[in-house]
mmCIF file of C-alpha atoms and ligand atoms in Angstrom:
data_model
loop_
_atom_site.group_PDB
_atom_site.id
_atom_site.type_symbol
_atom_site.label_atom_id
_atom_site.label_comp_id
_atom_site.label_asym_id
_atom_site.label_seq_id
_atom_site.Cartn_x
_atom_site.Cartn_y
_atom_site.Cartn_z
ATOM 1 C CA MET Y 10 0.038 -0.072 -0.130
ATOM 2 C CA THR Y 11 1.358 3.308 -0.856
ATOM 3 C CA LYS Y 12 1.858 5.807 1.937
ATOM 4 C CA LYS Y 13 -0.782 8.744 1.756
ATOM 5 C CA THR Y 14 0.570 12.277 1.239
ATOM 6 C CA ILE Y 15 -0.506 15.016 3.435
ATOM 7 C CA THR Y 16 -1.216 18.186 1.667
ATOM 8 C CA ILE Y 17 -2.013 21.432 3.621
ATOM 9 C CA LEU Y 18 -3.281 24.885 2.555
ATOM 10 C CA ALA Y 19 -1.965 27.594 4.982
ATOM 11 C CA ILE Y 20 -3.289 30.998 5.375
ATOM 12 C CA GLU Y 21 -1.481 33.934 7.217
ATOM 13 C CA SER Y 22 -3.286 37.311 7.802
ATOM 14 C CA SER Y 23 -1.994 38.302 11.365
ATOM 15 C CA CYS Y 24 -0.693 41.819 10.253
ATOM 16 C CA ASP Y 25 -0.508 43.432 6.995
ATOM 17 C CA ASP Y 26 0.615 40.826 4.567
ATOM 18 C CA THR Y 27 -1.801 38.293 3.147
ATOM 19 C CA GLY Y 28 -0.273 35.026 2.600
ATOM 20 C CA ALA Y 29 -1.283 31.495 1.289
ATOM 21 C CA ALA Y 30 0.828 28.451 0.833
ATOM 22 C CA VAL Y 31 0.484 24.813 -0.098
ATOM 23 C CA ILE Y 32 2.790 22.230 1.760
ATOM 24 C CA ARG Y 33 2.830 18.527 0.858
ATOM 25 C CA ASP Y 34 4.668 16.288 3.399
ATOM 26 C CA GLY Y 35 6.526 19.209 4.857
ATOM 27 C CA ILE Y 36 7.608 20.574 1.467
ATOM 28 C CA VAL Y 37 6.548 23.962 0.132
ATOM 29 C CA LEU Y 38 4.839 23.623 -3.166
ATOM 30 C CA SER Y 39 3.836 27.270 -3.380
ATOM 31 C CA ASN Y 40 4.039 30.151 -1.037
ATOM 32 C CA LEU Y 41 2.367 33.416 -2.037
ATOM 33 C CA ILE Y 42 2.320 36.898 -0.281
ATOM 34 C CA ALA Y 43 0.413 39.930 -1.160
ATOM 35 C CA ASN Y 44 1.862 42.988 0.665
ATOM 36 C CA GLN Y 45 -0.169 46.031 1.589
ATOM 37 C CA THR Y 46 1.117 49.338 0.377
ATOM 38 C CA VAL Y 47 -1.928 51.200 1.856
ATOM 39 C CA HIS Y 48 -0.111 51.983 5.243
ATOM 40 C CA GLN Y 49 2.834 53.545 3.862
ATOM 41 C CA ASN Y 50 1.567 57.178 4.292
ATOM 42 C CA TYR Y 51 0.556 56.613 7.815
ATOM 43 C CA GLY Y 52 3.945 55.560 9.478
ATOM 44 C CA GLY Y 53 2.374 52.272 10.699
ATOM 45 C CA VAL Y 54 -0.109 49.645 10.069
ATOM 46 C CA ILE Y 55 -3.719 50.956 10.233
ATOM 47 C CA PRO Y 56 -5.737 47.981 11.463
ATOM 48 C CA GLU Y 57 -8.951 48.826 9.830
ATOM 49 C CA LEU Y 58 -7.227 49.278 6.577
ATOM 50 C CA ALA Y 59 -5.279 46.029 6.931
ATOM 51 C CA SER Y 60 -8.552 43.953 7.506
ATOM 52 C CA ARG Y 61 -10.277 45.396 4.601
ATOM 53 C CA GLN Y 62 -7.159 44.752 2.213
ATOM 54 C CA HIS Y 63 -7.084 41.206 3.493
ATOM 55 C CA LEU Y 64 -10.686 40.831 2.408
ATOM 56 C CA ILE Y 65 -9.706 41.921 -1.072
ATOM 57 C CA GLN Y 66 -6.570 39.945 -1.367
ATOM 58 C CA ILE Y 67 -7.316 36.648 0.235
ATOM 59 C CA ILE Y 68 -9.252 34.701 -2.218
ATOM 60 C CA PRO Y 69 -7.032 35.675 -5.167
ATOM 61 C CA VAL Y 70 -4.022 34.879 -3.062
ATOM 62 C CA ILE Y 71 -5.345 31.418 -2.017
ATOM 63 C CA ASP Y 72 -6.457 30.690 -5.596
ATOM 64 C CA GLY Y 73 -2.963 31.595 -6.830
ATOM 65 C CA ALA Y 74 -1.184 29.330 -4.150
ATOM 66 C CA ILE Y 75 -3.379 26.479 -5.216
ATOM 67 C CA LYS Y 76 -2.830 26.973 -8.859
ATOM 68 C CA SER Y 77 0.849 27.412 -8.617
ATOM 69 C CA ALA Y 78 1.191 24.266 -6.480
ATOM 70 C CA GLY Y 79 -0.383 22.449 -9.447
ATOM 71 C CA ILE Y 80 -3.195 20.927 -7.261
ATOM 72 C CA THR Y 81 -6.930 21.130 -6.849
ATOM 73 C CA VAL Y 82 -8.786 21.966 -3.767
ATOM 74 C CA GLU Y 83 -9.988 18.399 -3.601
ATOM 75 C CA GLN Y 84 -6.469 17.244 -2.986
ATOM 76 C CA LEU Y 85 -6.284 19.192 0.387
ATOM 77 C CA ASP Y 86 -6.059 17.218 3.660
ATOM 78 C CA ALA Y 87 -6.169 20.195 6.089
ATOM 79 C CA ILE Y 88 -6.480 23.913 6.203
ATOM 80 C CA ALA Y 89 -3.969 25.675 8.567
ATOM 81 C CA PHE Y 90 -4.448 29.280 9.743
ATOM 82 C CA THR Y 91 -2.960 31.930 11.949
ATOM 83 C CA ALA Y 92 -5.098 31.969 15.125
ATOM 84 C CA GLY Y 93 -3.087 34.682 16.736
ATOM 85 C CA PRO Y 94 -1.293 36.837 18.007
ATOM 86 C CA GLY Y 95 -1.866 39.740 15.686
ATOM 87 C CA LEU Y 96 -4.410 42.315 14.721
ATOM 88 C CA LEU Y 97 -7.831 41.031 15.536
ATOM 89 C CA GLY Y 98 -9.762 42.144 12.239
ATOM 90 C CA SER Y 99 -6.920 40.848 10.210
ATOM 91 C CA LEU Y 100 -6.731 37.429 11.894
ATOM 92 C CA MET Y 101 -10.534 37.215 11.569
ATOM 93 C CA VAL Y 102 -10.414 37.358 7.883
ATOM 94 C CA GLY Y 103 -8.076 34.482 7.671
ATOM 95 C CA VAL Y 104 -9.974 32.355 10.410
ATOM 96 C CA GLY Y 105 -13.198 32.851 8.656
ATOM 97 C CA VAL Y 106 -12.087 31.900 5.108
ATOM 98 C CA ALA Y 107 -10.187 28.763 6.758
ATOM 99 C CA LYS Y 108 -13.302 27.745 8.605
ATOM 100 C CA SER Y 109 -15.403 27.966 5.325
ATOM 101 C CA MET Y 110 -13.044 26.207 3.317
ATOM 102 C CA ALA Y 111 -12.697 23.372 5.969
ATOM 103 C CA MET Y 112 -16.407 23.013 6.137
ATOM 104 C CA CYS Y 113 -17.082 22.852 2.309
ATOM 105 C CA LEU Y 114 -14.203 20.381 1.749
ATOM 106 C CA ASN Y 115 -15.238 18.506 4.983
ATOM 107 C CA ILE Y 116 -11.477 18.437 6.081
ATOM 108 C CA PRO Y 117 -9.852 19.401 9.556
ATOM 109 C CA LEU Y 118 -8.728 22.664 10.636
ATOM 110 C CA ILE Y 119 -5.344 23.411 12.310
ATOM 111 C CA ASP Y 120 -4.835 26.502 14.292
ATOM 112 C CA VAL Y 121 -1.262 27.934 14.490
ATOM 113 C CA HIS Y 122 0.403 30.355 16.846
ATOM 114 C CA HIS Y 123 2.122 32.973 14.786
ATOM 115 C CA MET Y 124 5.174 33.243 16.976
ATOM 116 C CA HIS Y 125 5.505 29.270 17.015
ATOM 117 C CA ALA Y 126 5.528 29.530 13.294
ATOM 118 C CA HIS Y 127 8.411 31.937 13.101
ATOM 119 C CA VAL Y 128 10.371 29.365 15.176
ATOM 120 C CA LEU Y 129 9.313 26.502 12.917
ATOM 121 C CA ALA Y 130 10.319 28.283 9.735
ATOM 122 C CA HIS Y 131 13.659 26.819 10.461
ATOM 123 C CA PHE Y 132 12.147 23.435 9.434
ATOM 124 C CA ILE Y 133 11.165 24.512 5.896
ATOM 125 C CA GLU Y 134 14.607 23.872 4.435
ATOM 126 C CA ASN Y 135 17.837 22.293 5.256
ATOM 127 C CA PRO Y 136 19.946 22.874 7.323
ATOM 128 C CA LYS Y 137 17.695 22.181 10.327
ATOM 129 C CA PRO Y 138 18.536 22.934 13.841
ATOM 130 C CA VAL Y 139 18.840 19.827 16.297
ATOM 131 C CA PHE Y 140 16.647 20.073 19.560
ATOM 132 C CA PRO Y 141 17.077 21.736 21.939
ATOM 133 C CA PHE Y 142 17.967 24.797 20.138
ATOM 134 C CA LEU Y 143 17.780 28.555 20.918
ATOM 135 C CA CYS Y 144 15.859 30.863 18.556
ATOM 136 C CA LEU Y 145 15.979 34.646 18.667
ATOM 137 C CA THR Y 146 12.557 35.723 17.263
ATOM 138 C CA VAL Y 147 12.605 39.340 16.270
ATOM 139 C CA SER Y 148 9.663 40.873 14.499
ATOM 140 C CA GLY Y 149 7.532 44.020 14.321
ATOM 141 C CA GLY Y 150 5.619 42.988 17.346
ATOM 142 C CA HIS Y 151 7.985 40.684 19.286
ATOM 143 C CA THR Y 152 11.382 40.048 20.603
ATOM 144 C CA GLN Y 153 11.756 36.748 22.258
ATOM 145 C CA ILE Y 154 14.591 34.238 23.030
ATOM 146 C CA VAL Y 155 12.929 30.750 22.764
ATOM 147 C CA LYS Y 156 14.316 27.538 24.013
ATOM 148 C CA VAL Y 157 12.857 25.002 21.458
ATOM 149 C CA ASN Y 158 12.637 21.367 22.837
ATOM 150 C CA ASP Y 159 10.471 19.901 20.122
ATOM 151 C CA TYR Y 160 8.298 21.113 17.300
ATOM 152 C CA THR Y 161 5.301 21.831 19.698
ATOM 153 C CA GLU Y 162 7.173 22.345 22.868
ATOM 154 C CA MET Y 163 8.931 25.823 23.292
ATOM 155 C CA GLU Y 164 9.489 28.099 26.190
ATOM 156 C CA ILE Y 165 10.258 31.810 26.243
ATOM 157 C CA LEU Y 166 13.480 32.619 28.156
ATOM 158 C CA GLY Y 167 13.505 36.296 27.574
ATOM 159 C CA THR Y 168 11.241 38.904 26.094
ATOM 160 C CA THR Y 169 10.896 42.581 25.529
ATOM 161 C CA ILE Y 170 9.451 44.698 28.372
ATOM 162 C CA ASP Y 171 8.428 47.551 26.103
ATOM 163 C CA ASP Y 172 8.951 47.883 22.231
ATOM 164 C CA ALA Y 173 10.045 45.047 20.057
ATOM 165 C CA ALA Y 174 13.168 45.005 17.966
ATOM 166 C CA GLY Y 175 11.233 45.845 14.649
ATOM 167 C CA GLU Y 176 9.397 48.789 16.464
ATOM 168 C CA ALA Y 177 12.762 50.183 17.530
ATOM 169 C CA PHE Y 178 13.782 50.094 13.872
ATOM 170 C CA ASP Y 179 10.561 51.519 12.547
ATOM 171 C CA LYS Y 180 10.043 54.358 15.210
ATOM 172 C CA THR Y 181 13.796 55.551 14.955
ATOM 173 C CA GLY Y 182 13.456 55.267 11.396
ATOM 174 C CA LYS Y 183 10.439 57.513 11.404
ATOM 175 C CA MET Y 184 12.484 60.025 13.358
ATOM 176 C CA LEU Y 185 14.940 59.983 10.285
ATOM 177 C CA GLY Y 186 11.993 60.753 7.923
ATOM 178 C CA LEU Y 187 11.803 57.217 6.646
ATOM 179 C CA GLU Y 188 8.639 55.575 5.418
ATOM 180 C CA TYR Y 189 7.074 52.506 7.315
ATOM 181 C CA PRO Y 190 8.495 49.897 7.676
ATOM 182 C CA ALA Y 191 11.686 51.594 8.195
ATOM 183 C CA GLY Y 192 13.607 48.423 9.170
ATOM 184 C CA PRO Y 193 14.659 47.474 5.472
ATOM 185 C CA GLU Y 194 15.493 51.191 4.697
ATOM 186 C CA ILE Y 195 17.848 51.428 7.738
ATOM 187 C CA ASP Y 196 19.576 48.315 6.740
ATOM 188 C CA ARG Y 197 20.155 49.682 3.259
ATOM 189 C CA LEU Y 198 21.405 53.113 4.359
ATOM 190 C CA ALA Y 199 23.545 51.588 7.008
ATOM 191 C CA LYS Y 200 25.671 49.877 4.379
ATOM 192 C CA GLN Y 201 27.010 53.390 3.493
ATOM 193 C CA GLY Y 202 27.525 54.756 6.886
ATOM 194 C CA LYS Y 203 29.622 54.186 9.923
ATOM 195 C CA TYR Y 204 28.978 53.493 13.513
ATOM 196 C CA VAL Y 205 29.850 57.124 14.935
ATOM 197 C CA PHE Y 206 27.023 57.966 17.152
ATOM 198 C CA ARG Y 207 26.559 56.255 20.599
ATOM 199 C CA PHE Y 208 22.966 55.631 21.994
ATOM 200 C CA THR Y 209 22.127 54.466 25.545
ATOM 201 C CA GLU Y 210 22.185 50.754 25.917
ATOM 202 C CA PRO Y 211 19.461 49.420 28.266
ATOM 203 C CA LYS Y 212 20.120 47.885 31.639
ATOM 204 C CA VAL Y 213 17.588 45.141 31.783
ATOM 205 C CA ASN Y 214 17.887 42.135 34.117
ATOM 206 C CA ASP Y 215 18.247 38.378 32.851
ATOM 207 C CA LEU Y 216 17.481 37.754 29.219
ATOM 208 C CA ASP Y 217 14.865 40.441 28.856
ATOM 209 C CA PHE Y 218 15.048 43.424 26.390
ATOM 210 C CA SER Y 219 14.122 47.066 26.297
ATOM 211 C CA PHE Y 220 14.105 49.289 23.326
ATOM 212 C CA SER Y 221 12.072 52.332 24.665
ATOM 213 C CA GLY Y 222 15.334 53.932 26.064
ATOM 214 C CA LEU Y 223 17.087 53.705 22.804
ATOM 215 C CA LYS Y 224 14.093 55.438 21.119
ATOM 216 C CA THR Y 225 14.137 58.395 23.621
ATOM 217 C CA SER Y 226 18.022 58.763 23.289
ATOM 218 C CA VAL Y 227 17.903 58.911 19.469
ATOM 219 C CA LEU Y 228 14.931 61.516 19.902
ATOM 220 C CA TYR Y 229 16.832 63.709 22.323
ATOM 221 C CA PHE Y 230 20.023 63.418 20.275
ATOM 222 C CA LEU Y 231 18.276 64.373 17.081
ATOM 223 C CA GLN Y 232 16.470 67.207 18.663
ATOM 224 C CA LYS Y 233 19.787 68.740 19.912
ATOM 225 C CA GLU Y 234 21.658 68.312 16.990
ATOM 226 C CA MET Y 235 18.873 69.620 14.723
ATOM 227 C CA SER Y 236 18.618 72.715 16.837
ATOM 228 C CA ASP Y 237 22.326 73.444 15.993
ATOM 229 C CA ASN Y 238 21.954 72.260 12.459
ATOM 230 C CA PRO Y 239 18.496 71.885 10.732
ATOM 231 C CA ALA Y 240 20.179 69.638 7.918
ATOM 232 C CA PHE Y 241 21.706 67.368 10.509
ATOM 233 C CA ILE Y 242 19.544 64.352 9.730
ATOM 234 C CA THR Y 243 20.015 64.634 5.881
ATOM 235 C CA GLU Y 244 23.646 65.217 6.043
ATOM 236 C CA ASN Y 245 24.293 62.216 8.473
ATOM 237 C CA VAL Y 246 21.400 59.743 7.653
ATOM 238 C CA ASN Y 247 23.835 56.833 6.654
ATOM 239 C CA ASP Y 248 25.769 57.216 9.799
ATOM 240 C CA LEU Y 249 22.588 57.505 11.996
ATOM 241 C CA ALA Y 250 21.243 54.316 10.379
ATOM 242 C CA CYS Y 251 24.356 52.642 10.906
ATOM 243 C CA SER Y 252 24.671 53.690 14.567
ATOM 244 C CA ILE Y 253 20.990 52.758 15.247
ATOM 245 C CA GLN Y 254 21.379 49.424 13.531
ATOM 246 C CA THR Y 255 24.471 48.534 15.426
ATOM 247 C CA THR Y 256 23.003 49.449 18.738
ATOM 248 C CA ILE Y 257 19.992 47.334 18.218
ATOM 249 C CA VAL Y 258 21.972 44.319 16.844
ATOM 250 C CA GLN Y 259 24.510 44.566 19.814
ATOM 251 C CA ILE Y 260 21.739 44.592 22.314
ATOM 252 C CA LEU Y 261 20.140 41.544 20.755
ATOM 253 C CA LEU Y 262 23.334 39.460 20.436
ATOM 254 C CA LYS Y 263 24.353 40.273 23.915
ATOM 255 C CA LYS Y 264 21.491 38.613 25.191
ATOM 256 C CA LEU Y 265 21.509 35.707 22.853
ATOM 257 C CA LYS Y 266 25.175 35.035 23.976
ATOM 258 C CA LYS Y 267 24.082 35.122 27.555
ATOM 259 C CA ALA Y 268 21.320 32.730 26.820
ATOM 260 C CA SER Y 269 23.586 30.255 25.216
ATOM 261 C CA GLU Y 270 25.982 30.351 28.240
ATOM 262 C CA MET Y 271 23.094 29.933 30.594
ATOM 263 C CA THR Y 272 21.467 27.054 28.854
ATOM 264 C CA ASN Y 273 24.777 25.698 27.446
ATOM 265 C CA ILE Y 274 23.010 25.282 24.054
ATOM 266 C CA LYS Y 275 25.129 25.972 20.949
ATOM 267 C CA GLU Y 276 22.442 25.283 18.314
ATOM 268 C CA ILE Y 277 21.300 28.880 17.569
ATOM 269 C CA GLY Y 278 18.764 30.388 15.126
ATOM 270 C CA ILE Y 279 17.180 33.574 14.453
ATOM 271 C CA SER Y 280 13.714 34.260 12.858
ATOM 272 C CA GLY Y 281 11.199 36.978 12.331
ATOM 273 C CA GLY Y 282 11.075 40.013 10.182
ATOM 274 C CA VAL Y 283 14.270 41.491 11.685
ATOM 275 C CA SER Y 284 16.245 38.589 10.954
ATOM 276 C CA ALA Y 285 16.295 39.625 7.437
ATOM 277 C CA ASN Y 286 18.578 42.461 8.658
ATOM 278 C CA SER Y 287 22.011 42.022 6.888
ATOM 279 C CA PHE Y 288 24.193 43.274 9.712
ATOM 280 C CA LEU Y 289 22.235 40.799 12.298
ATOM 281 C CA ARG Y 290 22.766 38.034 9.936
ATOM 282 C CA SER Y 291 26.463 38.700 9.401
ATOM 283 C CA SER Y 292 27.007 39.560 13.122
ATOM 284 C CA LEU Y 293 25.328 36.252 14.184
ATOM 285 C CA LEU Y 294 27.544 34.275 11.658
ATOM 286 C CA LYS Y 295 30.676 35.936 13.177
ATOM 287 C CA MET Y 296 29.711 35.291 16.848
ATOM 288 C CA GLY Y 297 28.821 31.875 15.906
ATOM 289 C CA VAL Y 298 32.335 31.272 14.879
ATOM 290 C CA GLU Y 299 33.850 32.839 17.950
ATOM 291 C CA GLU Y 300 31.410 30.961 20.362
ATOM 292 C CA GLY Y 301 31.583 27.674 18.541
ATOM 293 C CA TRP Y 302 27.776 27.787 17.719
ATOM 294 C CA LYS Y 303 26.029 26.258 14.787
ATOM 295 C CA THR Y 304 23.816 28.967 13.594
ATOM 296 C CA TYR Y 305 20.630 28.824 11.334
ATOM 297 C CA ILE Y 306 18.917 31.646 9.453
ATOM 298 C CA PRO Y 307 15.878 30.790 7.402
ATOM 299 C CA LYS Y 308 15.773 31.887 3.830
ATOM 300 C CA PHE Y 309 14.777 35.680 3.505
ATOM 301 C CA GLU Y 310 11.192 34.873 2.333
ATOM 302 C CA TYR Y 311 10.707 32.675 5.439
ATOM 303 C CA CYS Y 312 12.030 35.389 7.951
ATOM 304 C CA THR Y 313 9.283 38.039 7.226
ATOM 305 C CA ASP Y 314 5.602 37.029 7.565
ATOM 306 C CA ASN Y 315 4.648 34.270 5.201
ATOM 307 C CA ALA Y 316 2.155 31.369 5.031
ATOM 308 C CA ALA Y 317 4.908 28.579 4.365
ATOM 309 C CA MET Y 318 5.788 28.842 8.131
ATOM 310 C CA ILE Y 319 2.321 28.457 9.105
ATOM 311 C CA GLY Y 320 2.007 25.438 6.794
ATOM 312 C CA ILE Y 321 5.100 23.687 8.254
ATOM 313 C CA SER Y 322 3.675 24.355 11.743
ATOM 314 C CA GLY Y 323 0.323 22.900 10.649
ATOM 315 C CA TYR Y 324 2.089 19.722 9.109
ATOM 316 C CA PHE Y 325 3.809 18.996 12.514
ATOM 317 C CA LYS Y 326 0.307 19.441 14.349
ATOM 318 C CA TYR Y 327 -1.306 17.261 11.724
ATOM 319 C CA LEU Y 328 1.302 14.546 12.584
ATOM 320 C CA LYS Y 329 0.199 14.764 16.149
ATOM 321 C CA ASN Y 330 -3.600 14.911 15.352
ATOM 322 C CA ASP Y 331 -3.786 18.188 16.885
ATOM 323 C CA PHE Y 332 -6.847 19.909 15.216
ATOM 324 C CA ALA Y 333 -9.116 22.822 15.830
ATOM 325 C CA ASP Y 334 -12.735 22.773 15.084
ATOM 326 C CA GLN Y 335 -15.412 25.108 13.904
ATOM 327 C CA SER Y 336 -15.378 26.825 17.260
ATOM 328 C CA ALA Y 337 -11.905 28.256 16.637
ATOM 329 C CA VAL Y 338 -11.532 31.969 17.070
ATOM 330 C CA ALA Y 339 -8.955 34.616 16.342
ATOM 331 C CA LYS Y 340 -7.025 35.914 19.261
ATOM 332 C CA ALA Y 341 -5.156 39.283 19.137
ATOM 333 C CA ARG Y 342 -3.351 38.060 22.326
ATOM 334 C CA LEU Y 343 -2.661 34.284 22.442
ATOM 335 C CA GLU Y 344 -0.582 32.413 25.173
ATOM 336 C CA PHE Y 345 2.732 31.186 23.899
HETATM 337 O O1 KG4 V 7 7.766 39.246 11.204
HETATM 338 P P1 KG4 V 7 7.505 40.424 10.423
HETATM 339 O O2 KG4 V 7 7.482 40.267 8.877
HETATM 340 O O3 KG4 V 7 6.026 40.840 10.838
HETATM 341 C C1 KG4 V 7 5.593 40.848 12.196
HETATM 342 O O4 KG4 V 7 5.101 39.904 12.682
HETATM 343 O O5 KG4 V 7 5.752 41.887 12.958
HETATM 344 O O6 KG4 V 7 8.245 41.591 10.857
HETATM 345 C C2 KG4 V 7 8.170 43.038 10.385
HETATM 346 C C3 KG4 V 7 9.276 43.839 11.066
HETATM 347 C C4 KG4 V 7 9.318 45.287 10.895
HETATM 348 O O7 KG4 V 7 9.489 46.062 11.981
HETATM 349 C C5 KG4 V 7 10.371 45.596 9.853
HETATM 350 O O8 KG4 V 7 10.861 47.000 10.000
HETATM 351 C C6 KG4 V 7 11.359 44.613 10.187
HETATM 352 O O9 KG4 V 7 10.528 43.549 10.454
HETATM 353 N N1 KG4 V 7 12.370 44.470 9.148
HETATM 354 C C7 KG4 V 7 13.740 44.614 9.222
HETATM 355 C C8 KG4 V 7 14.288 44.309 7.895
HETATM 356 N N2 KG4 V 7 13.276 43.599 7.214
HETATM 357 C C9 KG4 V 7 12.135 43.732 7.998
HETATM 358 N N3 KG4 V 7 14.344 45.415 10.248
HETATM 359 C C10 KG4 V 7 15.562 45.484 10.037
HETATM 360 N N4 KG4 V 7 16.201 45.290 8.850
HETATM 361 C C11 KG4 V 7 15.564 44.527 7.861
HETATM 362 N N5 KG4 V 7 16.216 44.185 6.698
HETATM 363 ZN ZN1 ZN V 8 5.544 37.844 12.237
#
């Protein structure tokens, strides 16, 4: 008897990207993402606009993912969806579509935790980390050091007490006059800049993070310099970007090193949107060599929000018969 394949449609709609992917036996057949440009003029994601945009995009994105995977909906064995955390209205669009499809096709539903999925993005392609490993998950909404014992068993060792690392990039970038999200633009500008400005480093206990002090430190510094020279930002934007980026990356890696020492774990990964940052990636590799770590960084498209990571997470839950039902709801705050 031939072994049955498991084909999962995954839906991601937690923030401002509408994603759909098809995963067969843990292999990505398709992975589509529709970004939303409607927020650019507002300096941040507007929840109401995000959910409306998801409603417009979600069916074409799902249709595209199914077609480019070369399958028909009848071949699907389950629908995985992001249950939370995220923007409630955005999540509800994905949950509603997932429930409707599962009911029409009479197949199971799998609810996926968005932050677990960022961690499990490491299992989409080789090389894959060996358990237990440490994952620094850095996104627009979260900054966590996670000890990953198994595909479904993880614990948070440290987290931010205020802003997330992505927010630190986006909010300081806004002060420099950059469009939302400023992280990628800071990354680009920093390549032509030098680390010449020093900002306050937070003093937070254990493995926790804080970024609000950095934000204030950059604000006061810019206000002072601009009062002397109104062209200060324009004339120094590359060095400012490089200095902000270096400070954020140093804060992140210092704690990651501490976590490795405390747990004696040397399998280390990074994930989430901020792990797309080129300086964080190169600094992690360098630290890995110095510390004798085996380091793991998912491919760029699996670092930022995507549905493939929801699909791989759904696949591991499917193998454990861990399903949701039609009573599933979206949760803006969802316990890790
Ligand atoms: O994981 P993600 O796509 O969405 C959330 O779940 O939040 O992360 C988005 C965050 C934004 O704050 C964005 O500025 C940041 O990731 N980001 C970057 C880079 N690419 C995305 N930050 C720094 N450097 C980058 N290259
Ligand atoms: Zn995310």
